[in-house]
Coordinates of C-alpha atoms in Angstrom, one line a residue:
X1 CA 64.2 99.8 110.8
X2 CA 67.5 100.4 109.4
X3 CA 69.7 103.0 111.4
X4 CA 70.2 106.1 108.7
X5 CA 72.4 108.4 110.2
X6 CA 75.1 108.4 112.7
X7 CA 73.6 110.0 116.1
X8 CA 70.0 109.2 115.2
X9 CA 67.5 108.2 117.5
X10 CA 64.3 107.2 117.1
X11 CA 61.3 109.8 116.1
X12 CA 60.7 111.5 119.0
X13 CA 62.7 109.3 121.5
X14 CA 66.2 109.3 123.6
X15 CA 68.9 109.7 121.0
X16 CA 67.0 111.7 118.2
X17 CA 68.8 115.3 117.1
X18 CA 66.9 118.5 118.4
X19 CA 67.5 122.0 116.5
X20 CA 64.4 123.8 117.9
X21 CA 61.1 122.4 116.2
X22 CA 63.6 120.1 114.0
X23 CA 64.0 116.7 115.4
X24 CA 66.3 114.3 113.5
X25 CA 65.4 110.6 113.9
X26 CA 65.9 107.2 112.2
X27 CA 63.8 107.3 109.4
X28 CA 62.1 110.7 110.0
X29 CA 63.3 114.1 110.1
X30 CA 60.2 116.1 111.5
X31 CA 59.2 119.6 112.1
X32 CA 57.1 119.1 115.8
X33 CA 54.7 122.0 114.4
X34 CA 53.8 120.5 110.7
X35 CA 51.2 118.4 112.2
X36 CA 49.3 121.5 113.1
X37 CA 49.7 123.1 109.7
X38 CA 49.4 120.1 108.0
X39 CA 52.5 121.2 105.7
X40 CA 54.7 118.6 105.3
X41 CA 57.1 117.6 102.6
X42 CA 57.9 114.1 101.5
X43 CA 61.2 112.2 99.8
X44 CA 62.8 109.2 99.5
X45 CA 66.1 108.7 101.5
X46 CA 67.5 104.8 102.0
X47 CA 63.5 104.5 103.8
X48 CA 61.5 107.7 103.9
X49 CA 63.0 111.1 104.7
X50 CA 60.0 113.8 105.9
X51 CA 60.5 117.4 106.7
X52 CA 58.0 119.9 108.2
X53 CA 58.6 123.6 109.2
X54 CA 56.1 125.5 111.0
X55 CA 54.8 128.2 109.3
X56 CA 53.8 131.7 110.1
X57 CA 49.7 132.4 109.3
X58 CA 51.4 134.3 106.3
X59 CA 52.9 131.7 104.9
X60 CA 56.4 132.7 105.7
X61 CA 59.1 130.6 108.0
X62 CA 61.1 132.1 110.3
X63 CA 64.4 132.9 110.5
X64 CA 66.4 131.5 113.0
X65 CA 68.9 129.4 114.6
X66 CA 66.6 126.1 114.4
X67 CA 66.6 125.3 110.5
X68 CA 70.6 126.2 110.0
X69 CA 71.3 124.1 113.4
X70 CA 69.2 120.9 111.2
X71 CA 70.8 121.9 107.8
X72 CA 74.2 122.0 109.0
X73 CA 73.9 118.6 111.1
X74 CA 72.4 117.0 107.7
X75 CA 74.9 118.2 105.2
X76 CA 78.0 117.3 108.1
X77 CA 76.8 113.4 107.8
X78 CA 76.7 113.2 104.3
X79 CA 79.9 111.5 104.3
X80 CA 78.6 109.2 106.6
X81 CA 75.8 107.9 103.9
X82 CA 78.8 108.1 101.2
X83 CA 80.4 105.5 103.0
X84 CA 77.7 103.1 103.8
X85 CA 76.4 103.6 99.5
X86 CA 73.8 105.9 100.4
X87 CA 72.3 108.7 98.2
X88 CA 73.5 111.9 99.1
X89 CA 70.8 114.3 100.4
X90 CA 70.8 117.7 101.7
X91 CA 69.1 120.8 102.9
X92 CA 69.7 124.2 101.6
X93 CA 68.2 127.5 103.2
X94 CA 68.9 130.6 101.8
X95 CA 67.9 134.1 103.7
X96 CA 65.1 135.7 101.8
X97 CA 65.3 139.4 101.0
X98 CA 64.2 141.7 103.7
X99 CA 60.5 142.4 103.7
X100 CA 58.5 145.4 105.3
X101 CA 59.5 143.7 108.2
X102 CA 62.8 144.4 110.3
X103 CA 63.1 141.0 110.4
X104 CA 64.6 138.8 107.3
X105 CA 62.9 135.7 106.4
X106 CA 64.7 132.6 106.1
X107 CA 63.0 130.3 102.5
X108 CA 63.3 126.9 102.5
X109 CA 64.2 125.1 99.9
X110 CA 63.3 121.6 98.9
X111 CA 65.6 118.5 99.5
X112 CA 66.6 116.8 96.3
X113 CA 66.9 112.7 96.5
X114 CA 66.8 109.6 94.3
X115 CA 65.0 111.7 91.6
X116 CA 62.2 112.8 93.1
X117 CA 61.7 116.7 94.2
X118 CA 60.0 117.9 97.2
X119 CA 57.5 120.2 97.4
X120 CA 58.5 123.3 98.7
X121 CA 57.4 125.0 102.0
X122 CA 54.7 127.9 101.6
X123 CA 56.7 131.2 101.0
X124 CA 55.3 134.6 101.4
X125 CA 53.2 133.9 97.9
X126 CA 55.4 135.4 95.6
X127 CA 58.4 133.7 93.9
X128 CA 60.8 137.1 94.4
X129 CA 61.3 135.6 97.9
X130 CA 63.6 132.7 96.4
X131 CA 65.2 131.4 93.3
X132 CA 63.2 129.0 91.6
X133 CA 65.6 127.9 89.1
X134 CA 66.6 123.9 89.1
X135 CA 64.1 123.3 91.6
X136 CA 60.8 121.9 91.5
X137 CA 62.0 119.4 88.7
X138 CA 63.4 116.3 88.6
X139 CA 67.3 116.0 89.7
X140 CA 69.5 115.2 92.1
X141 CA 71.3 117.4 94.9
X142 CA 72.7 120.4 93.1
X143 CA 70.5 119.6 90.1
X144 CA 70.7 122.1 87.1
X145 CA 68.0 121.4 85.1
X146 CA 65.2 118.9 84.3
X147 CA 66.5 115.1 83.7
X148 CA 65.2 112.0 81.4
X149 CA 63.9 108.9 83.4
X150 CA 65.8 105.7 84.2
X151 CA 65.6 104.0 81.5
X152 CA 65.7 106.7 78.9
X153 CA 69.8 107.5 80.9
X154 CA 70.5 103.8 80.6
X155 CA 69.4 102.8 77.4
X156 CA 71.5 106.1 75.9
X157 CA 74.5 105.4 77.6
X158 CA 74.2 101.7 76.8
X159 CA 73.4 102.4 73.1
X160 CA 76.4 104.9 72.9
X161 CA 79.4 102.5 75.0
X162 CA 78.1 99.4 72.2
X163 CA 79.1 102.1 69.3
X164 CA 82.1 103.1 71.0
X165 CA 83.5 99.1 71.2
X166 CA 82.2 98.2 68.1
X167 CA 85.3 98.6 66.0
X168 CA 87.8 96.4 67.7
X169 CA 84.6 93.8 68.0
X170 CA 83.9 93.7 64.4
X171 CA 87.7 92.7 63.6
X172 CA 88.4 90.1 65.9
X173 CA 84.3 88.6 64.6
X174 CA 85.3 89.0 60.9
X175 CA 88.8 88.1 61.4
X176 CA 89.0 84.8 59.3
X177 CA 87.5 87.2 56.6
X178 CA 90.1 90.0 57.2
X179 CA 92.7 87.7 57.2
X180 CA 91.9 86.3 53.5
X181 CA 91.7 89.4 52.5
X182 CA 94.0 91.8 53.6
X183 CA 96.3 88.2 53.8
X184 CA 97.3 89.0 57.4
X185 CA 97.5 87.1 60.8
X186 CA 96.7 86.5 64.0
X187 CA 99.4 88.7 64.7
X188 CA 98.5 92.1 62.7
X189 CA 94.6 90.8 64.1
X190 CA 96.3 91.1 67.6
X191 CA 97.8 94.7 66.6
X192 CA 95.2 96.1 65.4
X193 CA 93.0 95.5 67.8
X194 CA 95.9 96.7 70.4
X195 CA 96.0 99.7 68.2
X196 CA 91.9 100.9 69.6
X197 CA 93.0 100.3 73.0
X198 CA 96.3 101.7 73.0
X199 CA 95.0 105.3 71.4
X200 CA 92.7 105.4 74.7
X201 CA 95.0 104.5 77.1
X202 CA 97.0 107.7 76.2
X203 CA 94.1 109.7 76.1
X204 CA 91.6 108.5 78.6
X205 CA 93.3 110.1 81.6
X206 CA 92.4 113.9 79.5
X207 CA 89.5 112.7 78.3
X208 CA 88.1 112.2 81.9
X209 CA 89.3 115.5 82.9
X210 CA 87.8 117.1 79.9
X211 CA 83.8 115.2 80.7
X212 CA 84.3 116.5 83.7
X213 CA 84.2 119.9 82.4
X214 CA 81.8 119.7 79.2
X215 CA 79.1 117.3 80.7
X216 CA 78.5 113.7 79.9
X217 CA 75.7 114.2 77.5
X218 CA 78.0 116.1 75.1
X219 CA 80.9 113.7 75.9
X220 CA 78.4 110.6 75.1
X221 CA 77.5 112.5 72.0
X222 CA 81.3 113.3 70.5
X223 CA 81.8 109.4 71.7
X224 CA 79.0 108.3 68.9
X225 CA 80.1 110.9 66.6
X226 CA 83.6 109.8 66.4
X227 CA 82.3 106.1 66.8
X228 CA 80.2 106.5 63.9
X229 CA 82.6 108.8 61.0
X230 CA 85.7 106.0 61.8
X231 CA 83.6 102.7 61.2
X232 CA 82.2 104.3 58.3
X233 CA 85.5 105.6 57.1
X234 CA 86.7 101.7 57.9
X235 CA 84.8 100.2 55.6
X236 CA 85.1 102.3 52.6
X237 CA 88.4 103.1 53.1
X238 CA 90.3 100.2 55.0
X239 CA 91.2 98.3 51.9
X240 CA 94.7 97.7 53.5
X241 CA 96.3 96.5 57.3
X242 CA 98.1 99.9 57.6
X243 CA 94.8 101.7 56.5
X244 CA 92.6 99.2 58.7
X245 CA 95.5 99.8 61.5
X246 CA 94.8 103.4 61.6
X247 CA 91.2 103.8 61.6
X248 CA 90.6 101.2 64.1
X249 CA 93.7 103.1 66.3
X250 CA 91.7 106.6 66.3
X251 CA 88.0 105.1 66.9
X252 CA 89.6 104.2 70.5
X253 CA 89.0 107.7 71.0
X254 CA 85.7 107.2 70.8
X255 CA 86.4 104.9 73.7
X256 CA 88.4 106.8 75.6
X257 CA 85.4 109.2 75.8
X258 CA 82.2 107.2 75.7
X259 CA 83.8 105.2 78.9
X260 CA 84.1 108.4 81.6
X261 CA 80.9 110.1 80.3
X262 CA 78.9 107.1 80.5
X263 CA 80.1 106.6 84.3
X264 CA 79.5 110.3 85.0
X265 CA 76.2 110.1 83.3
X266 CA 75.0 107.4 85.6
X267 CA 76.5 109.3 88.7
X268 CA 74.6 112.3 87.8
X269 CA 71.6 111.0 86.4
X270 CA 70.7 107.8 89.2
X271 CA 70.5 107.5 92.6
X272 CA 73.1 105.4 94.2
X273 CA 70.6 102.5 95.2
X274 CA 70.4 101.9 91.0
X275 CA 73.7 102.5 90.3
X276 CA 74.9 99.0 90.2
X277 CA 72.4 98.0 87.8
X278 CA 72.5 100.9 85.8
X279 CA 75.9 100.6 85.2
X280 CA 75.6 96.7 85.0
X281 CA 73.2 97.4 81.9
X282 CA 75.8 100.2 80.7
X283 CA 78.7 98.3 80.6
X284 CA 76.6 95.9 78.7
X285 CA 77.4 97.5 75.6
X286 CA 81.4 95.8 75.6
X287 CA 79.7 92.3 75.2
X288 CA 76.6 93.5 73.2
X289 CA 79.0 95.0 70.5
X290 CA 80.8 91.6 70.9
X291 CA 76.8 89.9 70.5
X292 CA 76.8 92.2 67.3
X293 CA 80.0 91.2 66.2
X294 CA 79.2 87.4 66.3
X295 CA 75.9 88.0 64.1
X296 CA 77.5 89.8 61.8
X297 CA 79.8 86.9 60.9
X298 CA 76.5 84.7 58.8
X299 CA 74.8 87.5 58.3
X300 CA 76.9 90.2 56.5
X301 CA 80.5 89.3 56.7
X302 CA 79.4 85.4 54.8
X303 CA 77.3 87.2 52.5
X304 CA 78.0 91.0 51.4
X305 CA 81.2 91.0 52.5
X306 CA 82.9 92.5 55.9
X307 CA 83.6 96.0 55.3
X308 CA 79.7 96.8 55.3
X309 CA 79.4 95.4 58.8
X310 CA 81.9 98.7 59.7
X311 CA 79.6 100.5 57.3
X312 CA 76.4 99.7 59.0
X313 CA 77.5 99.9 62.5
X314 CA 79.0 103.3 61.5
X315 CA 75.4 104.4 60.4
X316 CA 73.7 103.3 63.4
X317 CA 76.3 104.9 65.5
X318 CA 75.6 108.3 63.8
X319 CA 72.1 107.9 64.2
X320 CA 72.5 107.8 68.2
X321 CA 73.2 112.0 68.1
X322 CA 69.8 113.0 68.8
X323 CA 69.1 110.3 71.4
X324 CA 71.2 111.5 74.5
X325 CA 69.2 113.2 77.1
X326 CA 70.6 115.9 78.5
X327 CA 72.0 114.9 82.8
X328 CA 72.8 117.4 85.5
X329 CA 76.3 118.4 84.7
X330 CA 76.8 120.2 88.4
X331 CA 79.0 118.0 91.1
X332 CA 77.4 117.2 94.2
X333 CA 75.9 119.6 96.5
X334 CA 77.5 117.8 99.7
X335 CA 80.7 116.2 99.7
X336 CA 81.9 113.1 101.4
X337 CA 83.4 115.3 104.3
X338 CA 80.2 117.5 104.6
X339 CA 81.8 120.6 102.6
X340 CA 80.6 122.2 99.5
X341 CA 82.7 122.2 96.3
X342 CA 83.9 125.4 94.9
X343 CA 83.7 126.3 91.5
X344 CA 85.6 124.2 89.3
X345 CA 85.7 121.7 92.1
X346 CA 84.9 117.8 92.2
X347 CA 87.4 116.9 89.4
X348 CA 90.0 115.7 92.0
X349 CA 88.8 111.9 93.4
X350 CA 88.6 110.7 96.7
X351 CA 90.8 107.7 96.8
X352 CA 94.3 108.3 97.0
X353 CA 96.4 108.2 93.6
X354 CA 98.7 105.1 95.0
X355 CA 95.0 103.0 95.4
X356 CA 93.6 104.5 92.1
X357 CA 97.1 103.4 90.4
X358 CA 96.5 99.6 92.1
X359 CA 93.5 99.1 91.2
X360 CA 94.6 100.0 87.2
X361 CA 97.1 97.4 88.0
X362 CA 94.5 94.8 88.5
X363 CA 92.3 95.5 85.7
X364 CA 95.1 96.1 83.3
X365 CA 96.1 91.9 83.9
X366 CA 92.4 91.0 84.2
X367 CA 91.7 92.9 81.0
X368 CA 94.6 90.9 79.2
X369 CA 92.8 87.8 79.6
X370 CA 89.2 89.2 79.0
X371 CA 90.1 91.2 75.2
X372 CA 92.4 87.7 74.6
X373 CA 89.1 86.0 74.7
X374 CA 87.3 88.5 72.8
X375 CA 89.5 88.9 70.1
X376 CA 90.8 85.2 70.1
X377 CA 87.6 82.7 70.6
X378 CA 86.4 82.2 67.3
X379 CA 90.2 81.9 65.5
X380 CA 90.5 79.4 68.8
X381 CA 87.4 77.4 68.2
X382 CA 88.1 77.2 64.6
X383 CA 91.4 75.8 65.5
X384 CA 89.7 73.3 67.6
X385 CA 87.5 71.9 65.2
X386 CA 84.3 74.1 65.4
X387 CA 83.1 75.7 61.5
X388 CA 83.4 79.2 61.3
X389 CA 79.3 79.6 61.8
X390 CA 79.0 77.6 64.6
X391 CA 82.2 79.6 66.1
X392 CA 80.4 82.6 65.1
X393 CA 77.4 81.4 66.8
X394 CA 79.3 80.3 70.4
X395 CA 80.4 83.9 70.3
X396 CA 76.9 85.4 70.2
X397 CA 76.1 82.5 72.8
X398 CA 79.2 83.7 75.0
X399 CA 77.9 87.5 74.5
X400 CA 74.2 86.6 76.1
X401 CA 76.0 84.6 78.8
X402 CA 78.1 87.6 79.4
X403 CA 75.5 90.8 79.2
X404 CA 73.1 88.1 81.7
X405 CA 76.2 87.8 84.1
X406 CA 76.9 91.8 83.6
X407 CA 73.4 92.6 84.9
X408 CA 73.0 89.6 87.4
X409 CA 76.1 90.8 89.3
X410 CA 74.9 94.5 88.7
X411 CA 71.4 94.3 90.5
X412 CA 72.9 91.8 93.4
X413 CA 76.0 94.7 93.9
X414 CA 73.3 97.2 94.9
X415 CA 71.8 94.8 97.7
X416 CA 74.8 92.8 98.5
X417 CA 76.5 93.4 101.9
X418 CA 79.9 92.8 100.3
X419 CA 82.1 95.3 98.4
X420 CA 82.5 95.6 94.5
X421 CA 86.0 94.9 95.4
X422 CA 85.5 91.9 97.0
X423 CA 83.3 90.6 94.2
X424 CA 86.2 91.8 92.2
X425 CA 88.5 89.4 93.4
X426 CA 86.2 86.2 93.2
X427 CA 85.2 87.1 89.7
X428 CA 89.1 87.0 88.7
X429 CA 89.5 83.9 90.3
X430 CA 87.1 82.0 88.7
X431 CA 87.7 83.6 85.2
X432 CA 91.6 82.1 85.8
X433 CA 89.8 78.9 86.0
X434 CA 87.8 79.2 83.1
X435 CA 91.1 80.2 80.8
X436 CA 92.4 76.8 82.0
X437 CA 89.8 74.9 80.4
X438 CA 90.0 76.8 77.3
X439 CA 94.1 75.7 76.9
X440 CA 93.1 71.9 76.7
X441 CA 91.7 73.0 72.9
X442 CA 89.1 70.2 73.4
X443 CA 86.0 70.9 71.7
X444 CA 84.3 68.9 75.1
X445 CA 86.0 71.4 77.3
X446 CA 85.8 74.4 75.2
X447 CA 81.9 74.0 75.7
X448 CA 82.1 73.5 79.3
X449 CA 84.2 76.6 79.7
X450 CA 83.1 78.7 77.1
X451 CA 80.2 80.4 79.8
X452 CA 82.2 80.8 82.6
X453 CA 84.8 82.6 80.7
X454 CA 82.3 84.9 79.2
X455 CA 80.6 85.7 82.0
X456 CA 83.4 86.8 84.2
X457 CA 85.5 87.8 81.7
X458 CA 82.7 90.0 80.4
X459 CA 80.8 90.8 83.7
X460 CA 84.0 92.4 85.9
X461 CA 83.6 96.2 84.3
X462 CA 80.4 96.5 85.3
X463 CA 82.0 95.8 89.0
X464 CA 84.6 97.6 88.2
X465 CA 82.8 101.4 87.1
X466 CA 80.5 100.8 90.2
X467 CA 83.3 100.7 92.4
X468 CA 85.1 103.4 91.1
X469 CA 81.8 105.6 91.1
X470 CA 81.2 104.4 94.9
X471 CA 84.9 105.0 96.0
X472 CA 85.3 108.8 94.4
X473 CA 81.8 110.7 94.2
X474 CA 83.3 113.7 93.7
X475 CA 84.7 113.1 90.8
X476 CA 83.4 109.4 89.2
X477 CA 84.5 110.9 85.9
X478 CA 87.9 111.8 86.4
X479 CA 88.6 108.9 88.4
X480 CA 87.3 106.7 85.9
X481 CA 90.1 108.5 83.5
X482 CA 92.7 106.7 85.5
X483 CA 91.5 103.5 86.3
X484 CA 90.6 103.0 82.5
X485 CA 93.9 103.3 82.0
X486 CA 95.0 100.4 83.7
X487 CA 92.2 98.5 81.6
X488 CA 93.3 99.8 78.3
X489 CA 96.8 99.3 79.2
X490 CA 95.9 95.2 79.7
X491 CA 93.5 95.8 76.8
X492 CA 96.5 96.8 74.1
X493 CA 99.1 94.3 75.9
X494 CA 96.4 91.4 75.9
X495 CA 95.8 90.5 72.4
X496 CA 98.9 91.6 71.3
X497 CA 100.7 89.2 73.3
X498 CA 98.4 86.4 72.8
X499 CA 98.8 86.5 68.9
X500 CA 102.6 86.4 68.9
X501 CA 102.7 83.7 71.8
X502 CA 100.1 81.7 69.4
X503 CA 101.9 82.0 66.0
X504 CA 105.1 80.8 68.2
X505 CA 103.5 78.2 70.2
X506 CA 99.6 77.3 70.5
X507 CA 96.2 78.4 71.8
X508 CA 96.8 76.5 74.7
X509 CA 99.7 78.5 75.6
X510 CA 97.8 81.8 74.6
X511 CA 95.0 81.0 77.3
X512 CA 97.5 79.7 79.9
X513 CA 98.9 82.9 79.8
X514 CA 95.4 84.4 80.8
X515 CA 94.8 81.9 83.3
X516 CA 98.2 83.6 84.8
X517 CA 97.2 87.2 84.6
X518 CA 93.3 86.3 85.9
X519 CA 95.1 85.0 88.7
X520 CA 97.3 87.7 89.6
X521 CA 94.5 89.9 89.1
X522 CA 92.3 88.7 91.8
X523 CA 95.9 88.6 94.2
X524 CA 96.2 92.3 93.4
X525 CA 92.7 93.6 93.6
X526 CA 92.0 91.7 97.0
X527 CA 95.0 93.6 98.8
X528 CA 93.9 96.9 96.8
X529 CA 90.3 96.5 97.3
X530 CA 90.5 96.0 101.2
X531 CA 92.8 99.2 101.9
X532 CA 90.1 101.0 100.1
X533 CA 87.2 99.5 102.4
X534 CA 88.8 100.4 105.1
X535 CA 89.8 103.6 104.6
X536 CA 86.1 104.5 103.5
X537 CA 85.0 102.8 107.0
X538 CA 87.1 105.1 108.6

């Protein structure tokens, strides 16, 4: 069975961790005298985690050396299981008041992991020997109150980041109808679009900070309130580019803070071992807005006109208010080096700014190619010979390809050997492929590359969140503040440079250039990625 902890030996064998009764092995952590009692407690850890204590006939525990020895030894290896993409677990034991006795009793507490709460040890049959409060529900380490299930976290913060990206998804779909009548572009298409991402590159790195403080059920709820007022205000009031412009410019700050709460929502609210599919489901919501965006094209922007499809989106947008459960909002109880966080703590991340700002670097080129295809495919396969529908309808095609790559590469990171980083790199790498077969313009090829440009192109943030949550657990939502910039950053500089180098050249130039930055991407985030490895390893 698989080795849990550094020092660990075998249940009862050579090697195992004695603190008195307490014996820390590889899969167990007993109490020699539960047996006896029969009181045992039970949790998930990466196997099975037990704990026993041995009672007195009263139902009390003692006090001594034994139980702090075990809990200190536990909560000093957490960083170990940080580093190896373990959940974090710990022990708490808190000194009861004194009874009739001369002797204080020492109440155990129960260990919180993956979810599930463990029943606590028999106390002295009253609850004014302990604090009940956040315990005995389901949370996490350091929970603070009761949390929603799986897939009730996952389908809110999935729900939320689609309404948040609908915007710029909806212009670059509709935008041989926005173009007849606004009588604009590819250009002002390419600026406007720039214009959401832009807005949230100046305002992610706050915006982090700020979820960090407020929690990221109300930052996922002010994400779909500002989400919904500005696609509603976009399609009764963006009659003109400047007007369209603006509105599209602030609902990127509906980005900027659906993006951080959703990571620190996931970090909060699922253990590490379904992180990589939670957040490969999450960051669904890019390429399901995108999915949206293509079947709005026959269906509302052909027949009633595009401004409702802001209208409508706006609407459902609104309507996602009520629908965010409410997630621990406390950091970790055990940070990576074993130490508690202070009060106002775990805003500050654990990777170095230099790595942090390398990593941006990567996404930002990746993310140039990625919103060029976004924004860009259906004006592209127009201009290749496709009709408008069919266009419309390789986009939704694209989008499925994309959200089934998303979650493919989400479930595999959470069992793979190999670091998100690493996966990273590959995924670039083969996206720059894909962009090459898009320059020819031949309809032949444009099929052929059409799913391996979505599903990369589309599939690296999910990658990308889970490795930034992995890297800096003490702060997923802060860090995720500055990466995103990088990705906005690419995001505003990618379409905008694509539409200018089209009107002046081709869409085979446009796509070569996001063959270039794919490439450079992968270069980047293979040198970044590997100092970050190994300085976790260390």
């Amino acid at each position: 069975m698989e080795h849990l902890g550094p020092g660990c030996g075998a249940s009862g064998a050579p090697g195992g961790r004695r603190f008195g009764r307490y014996l820390v092995g590889d899969t167990h952590v007993f109490g020699t005298g539960a047996a006896d009692h029969g009181q045992h407690a039970t949790v998930a850890a990466a196997d099975q985690l037990l704990l026993g204590a041995r009672p007195r006939p009263d139902g009390t525990v003692d006090q001594d050396a034994d139980l702090v020895g075990f809990a200190a030894a536990v909560n000093g290896d957490a960083g170990w299981y940080q580093r190896h993409g373990l959940p974090l677990w710990g022990v708490r034991a808190s000194p009861a008041r004194r009874a009739r006795r001369a002797r204080p009793r020492l109440v155990y507490r129960s260990v919180y992991t993956l979810g599930r709460p463990v029943r606590d040890l028999p106390t002295r049959g009253s609850s004014h020997l302990h604090d009940r409060s956040g315990w005995g529900r389901a949370g996490r380490v350091g929970s603070s109150g009761p949390t929603a299930g799986f897939a009730a976290l996952v389908a809110a913060s999935l729900l939320v980041t689609t309404a948040a990206n609908l915007s710029p998804t909806l212009v670059s779909a509709l935008a041989v109808q926005i173009e007849e009548d606004l009588g604009i572009g590819e250009a002002e298409i390419g600026m406007t679009v720039s214009a959401f991402f832009f807005v949230g590159m100046l305002s992610s790195v706050l915006t982090g900070r700020m979820v960090e403080r407020i929690g990221p059920a109300a930052g996922l709820r002010l994400a779909a309130a500002l989400a919904g007022a500005v696609l509603v205000a976009t399609g009764t009031l963006g009659r003109s580019w400047p007007a369209l412009l603006v509105f599209v410019g602030v609902s990127g700050l509906a980005n900027a803070w659906g993006q951080p709460a959703a990571n620190l929502y996931v970090a909060r609210g699922v253990s590490s071992r379904r992180q990589g599919l939670a957040l490969g489901i999450q960051k669904s919501g890019i390429p399901t807005a995108s999915l949206l965006g293509g079947l709005a094209i026959p269906t509302v922007g052909l027949t009633i006109g595009w401004s409702w499809a802001f209208v409508l989106g706006g609407l459902m947008a609104l309507g996602l208010l009520m629908g965010v459960p409410a997630v621990d909002q406390a950091p970790p109880t055990v940070l990576r080096d074993g130490s508690r966080p202070s009060p106002g703590a775990g805003r500050r991340p654990d990777v170095p700014m230099r790595l942090l700002v390398a990593v941006a670097c990567s996404t930002c080129l990746a993310a140039m190619g990625s919103m060029a295809l976004s924004t860009f495919f259906v004006l592209s396969s127009v201009e290749s010979g496709f009709d408008e529908a069919v266009a419309g309808i390789l986009l939704m095609v694209g989008s499925v390809v994309g959200i089934a790559s998303r979650l493919g590469m989400g479930a595999s990171a959470d069992r793979a050997s190999m670091s998100p980083f690493t996966m990273l790199t590959a995924v670039f790498a083969v996206a720059s492929l894909a962009f090459v077969g898009l320059s020819t313009g031949s309809k032949t090829m444009v099929l052929v590359a059409m799913p391996f440009a979505f599903a990369t192109s589309l599939a690296w943030p999910g990658l990308f969140h889970l490795a930034t949550v992995r890297a800096n657990p003490s702060a997923p939502g802060a860090a995720t503040g500055i990466t995103l910039t990088g990705t906005l950053a690419g995001a505003v500089s990618g379409p905008l440079l694509f539409g200018v180098l089209v009107e002046a050249t081709s869409y085979g130039w446009g796509w070569g250039l996001a063959a270039v930055t794919s490439g450079a991407a992968s270069a980047v985030m293979a040198v970044a990625g590997r100092l970050i490895d190994n300085r976790s390893a260390s």
